[in-house]
Amino acid sequence: MRYLKQFGIILLISFAGEILHGLVPLPIPASIYGIVLLFAALELKLLPVSAVKEASAFLIEIMPVMFIPAAVGLTDSWSVVKTALVPYVVITVVTTFVVMVVSGKVVQGMTGGEKRKEGRKR
């Protein structure tokens, strides 16, 4: 019963994200609104972590299974995808590399990684 309650809380916050998506005229997915609402509720201590801990851990564990429908959809669209396979692969590799570099630089900037690095050289 605890899992159902926790999952219900997550669904309720996701639904609030859907409502917010309908009200705010920005090109942001409803799921992002839901994540931000959940983060804000946890950070502001409006919702204790224990209220969603087990259900969220379960959802993270089964996350790979959630990608199966997307993969099946790609196999159904193979005739369209194969004509542009090389550009898809190039774009995927380049954007993955860019995201890794930018994420690393942002983390270094936020944690002072560059300053620590300079401090060691002296």
Tab-separated table of C-alpha atoms in Angstrom:
chain	number	residue	atom	x	y	z
A	1	MET	CA	0.000	0.000	0.000
A	2	ARG	CA	2.952	2.308	0.721
A	3	TYR	CA	4.138	1.972	-2.894
A	4	LEU	CA	0.697	2.873	-4.237
A	5	LYS	CA	0.571	5.979	-2.074
A	6	GLN	CA	4.048	7.057	-3.152
A	7	PHE	CA	3.304	6.351	-6.805
A	8	GLY	CA	0.059	8.304	-6.450
A	9	ILE	CA	1.995	11.312	-5.147
A	10	ILE	CA	4.346	11.128	-8.129
A	11	LEU	CA	1.379	10.854	-10.514
A	12	LEU	CA	-0.356	13.790	-8.855
A	13	ILE	CA	2.731	15.962	-9.287
A	14	SER	CA	3.046	14.782	-12.903
A	15	PHE	CA	-0.586	15.733	-13.460
A	16	ALA	CA	0.127	19.174	-11.981
A	17	GLY	CA	2.945	19.446	-14.538
A	18	GLU	CA	0.457	18.621	-17.301
A	19	ILE	CA	-1.883	21.349	-16.052
A	20	LEU	CA	0.987	23.825	-15.837
A	21	HIS	CA	2.015	22.904	-19.392
A	22	GLY	CA	-1.484	23.773	-20.574
A	23	LEU	CA	-1.470	27.104	-18.750
A	24	VAL	CA	2.047	28.366	-19.502
A	25	PRO	CA	2.630	29.134	-23.203
A	26	LEU	CA	6.250	27.953	-23.310
A	27	PRO	CA	7.672	25.118	-25.443
A	28	ILE	CA	8.614	23.052	-22.380
A	29	PRO	CA	7.388	19.449	-22.034
A	30	ALA	CA	4.895	18.758	-19.260
A	31	SER	CA	7.234	16.164	-17.764
A	32	ILE	CA	9.849	18.867	-17.151
A	33	TYR	CA	7.273	20.970	-15.315
A	34	GLY	CA	6.470	17.914	-13.198
A	35	ILE	CA	10.126	17.261	-12.404
A	36	VAL	CA	10.646	20.900	-11.429
A	37	LEU	CA	7.536	20.822	-9.225
A	38	LEU	CA	8.721	17.637	-7.517
A	39	PHE	CA	12.204	19.074	-7.034
A	40	ALA	CA	10.789	22.299	-5.587
A	41	ALA	CA	8.483	20.394	-3.234
A	42	LEU	CA	11.386	18.254	-2.002
A	43	GLU	CA	13.831	21.150	-1.753
A	44	LEU	CA	11.386	23.402	0.104
A	45	LYS	CA	10.559	20.505	2.440
A	46	LEU	CA	6.885	20.641	1.412
A	47	LEU	CA	7.218	16.946	0.637
A	48	PRO	CA	9.559	14.699	2.622
A	49	VAL	CA	11.856	12.449	0.608
A	50	SER	CA	10.417	9.438	2.429
A	51	ALA	CA	7.040	10.201	0.798
A	52	VAL	CA	8.357	9.119	-2.628
A	53	LYS	CA	11.644	7.306	-1.946
A	54	GLU	CA	10.742	3.654	-2.572
A	55	ALA	CA	8.459	4.288	-5.549
A	56	SER	CA	11.005	6.562	-7.211
A	57	ALA	CA	13.782	4.004	-6.663
A	58	PHE	CA	11.569	1.362	-8.291
A	59	LEU	CA	10.833	3.623	-11.269
A	60	ILE	CA	14.544	4.311	-11.739
A	61	GLU	CA	15.288	0.575	-11.623
A	62	ILE	CA	12.798	-0.223	-14.381
A	63	MET	CA	13.672	2.800	-16.525
A	64	PRO	CA	15.471	0.739	-19.219
A	65	VAL	CA	12.248	-1.194	-19.802
A	66	MET	CA	10.497	2.097	-20.591
A	67	PHE	CA	12.723	2.554	-23.661
A	68	ILE	CA	11.555	-0.681	-25.303
A	69	PRO	CA	8.461	0.882	-26.962
A	70	ALA	CA	10.636	3.610	-28.499
A	71	ALA	CA	13.060	1.009	-29.844
A	72	VAL	CA	10.179	-0.998	-31.309
A	73	GLY	CA	8.894	2.187	-32.918
A	74	LEU	CA	12.283	2.659	-34.573
A	75	THR	CA	12.199	-0.849	-35.998
A	76	ASP	CA	8.758	-0.137	-37.432
A	77	SER	CA	10.179	3.000	-39.081
A	78	TRP	CA	13.361	1.326	-40.326
A	79	SER	CA	12.597	2.006	-43.991
A	80	VAL	CA	12.535	5.750	-43.265
A	81	VAL	CA	15.500	5.687	-40.864
A	82	LYS	CA	17.862	3.667	-43.086
A	83	THR	CA	17.815	6.318	-45.833
A	84	ALA	CA	19.327	8.835	-43.393
A	85	LEU	CA	21.253	6.488	-41.095
A	86	VAL	CA	24.657	8.167	-41.490
A	87	PRO	CA	23.376	11.660	-40.599
A	88	TYR	CA	21.497	10.203	-37.600
A	89	VAL	CA	24.616	8.460	-36.328
A	90	VAL	CA	26.826	11.530	-36.883
A	91	ILE	CA	24.335	13.821	-35.151
A	92	THR	CA	23.998	11.368	-32.242
A	93	VAL	CA	27.768	11.060	-31.754
A	94	VAL	CA	28.452	14.803	-32.095
A	95	THR	CA	25.632	15.888	-29.794
A	96	THR	CA	26.580	13.247	-27.218
A	97	PHE	CA	30.140	14.575	-27.215
A	98	VAL	CA	28.947	18.198	-26.976
A	99	VAL	CA	26.626	17.371	-24.074
A	100	MET	CA	29.445	15.570	-22.239
A	101	VAL	CA	31.863	18.484	-22.695
A	102	VAL	CA	29.333	21.164	-21.748
A	103	SER	CA	28.131	19.164	-18.729
A	104	GLY	CA	31.711	18.665	-17.571
A	105	LYS	CA	32.532	22.359	-17.951
A	106	VAL	CA	29.368	23.381	-16.082
A	107	VAL	CA	30.180	21.007	-13.221
A	108	GLN	CA	33.766	22.252	-13.104
A	109	GLY	CA	32.525	25.823	-13.039
A	110	MET	CA	30.036	25.141	-10.279
A	111	THR	CA	32.439	23.146	-8.116
A	112	GLY	CA	35.471	25.346	-8.689
A	113	GLY	CA	37.327	22.593	-10.542
A	114	GLU	CA	39.359	25.057	-12.585
A	115	LYS	CA	40.482	26.961	-9.479
A	116	ARG	CA	41.559	23.777	-7.710
A	117	LYS	CA	43.439	22.710	-10.821
A	118	GLU	CA	45.319	26.040	-10.919
A	119	GLY	CA	46.015	25.788	-7.194
A	120	ARG	CA	47.805	22.458	-7.656
A	121	LYS	CA	50.139	23.872	-10.322
A	122	ARG	CA	51.644	26.402	-7.899
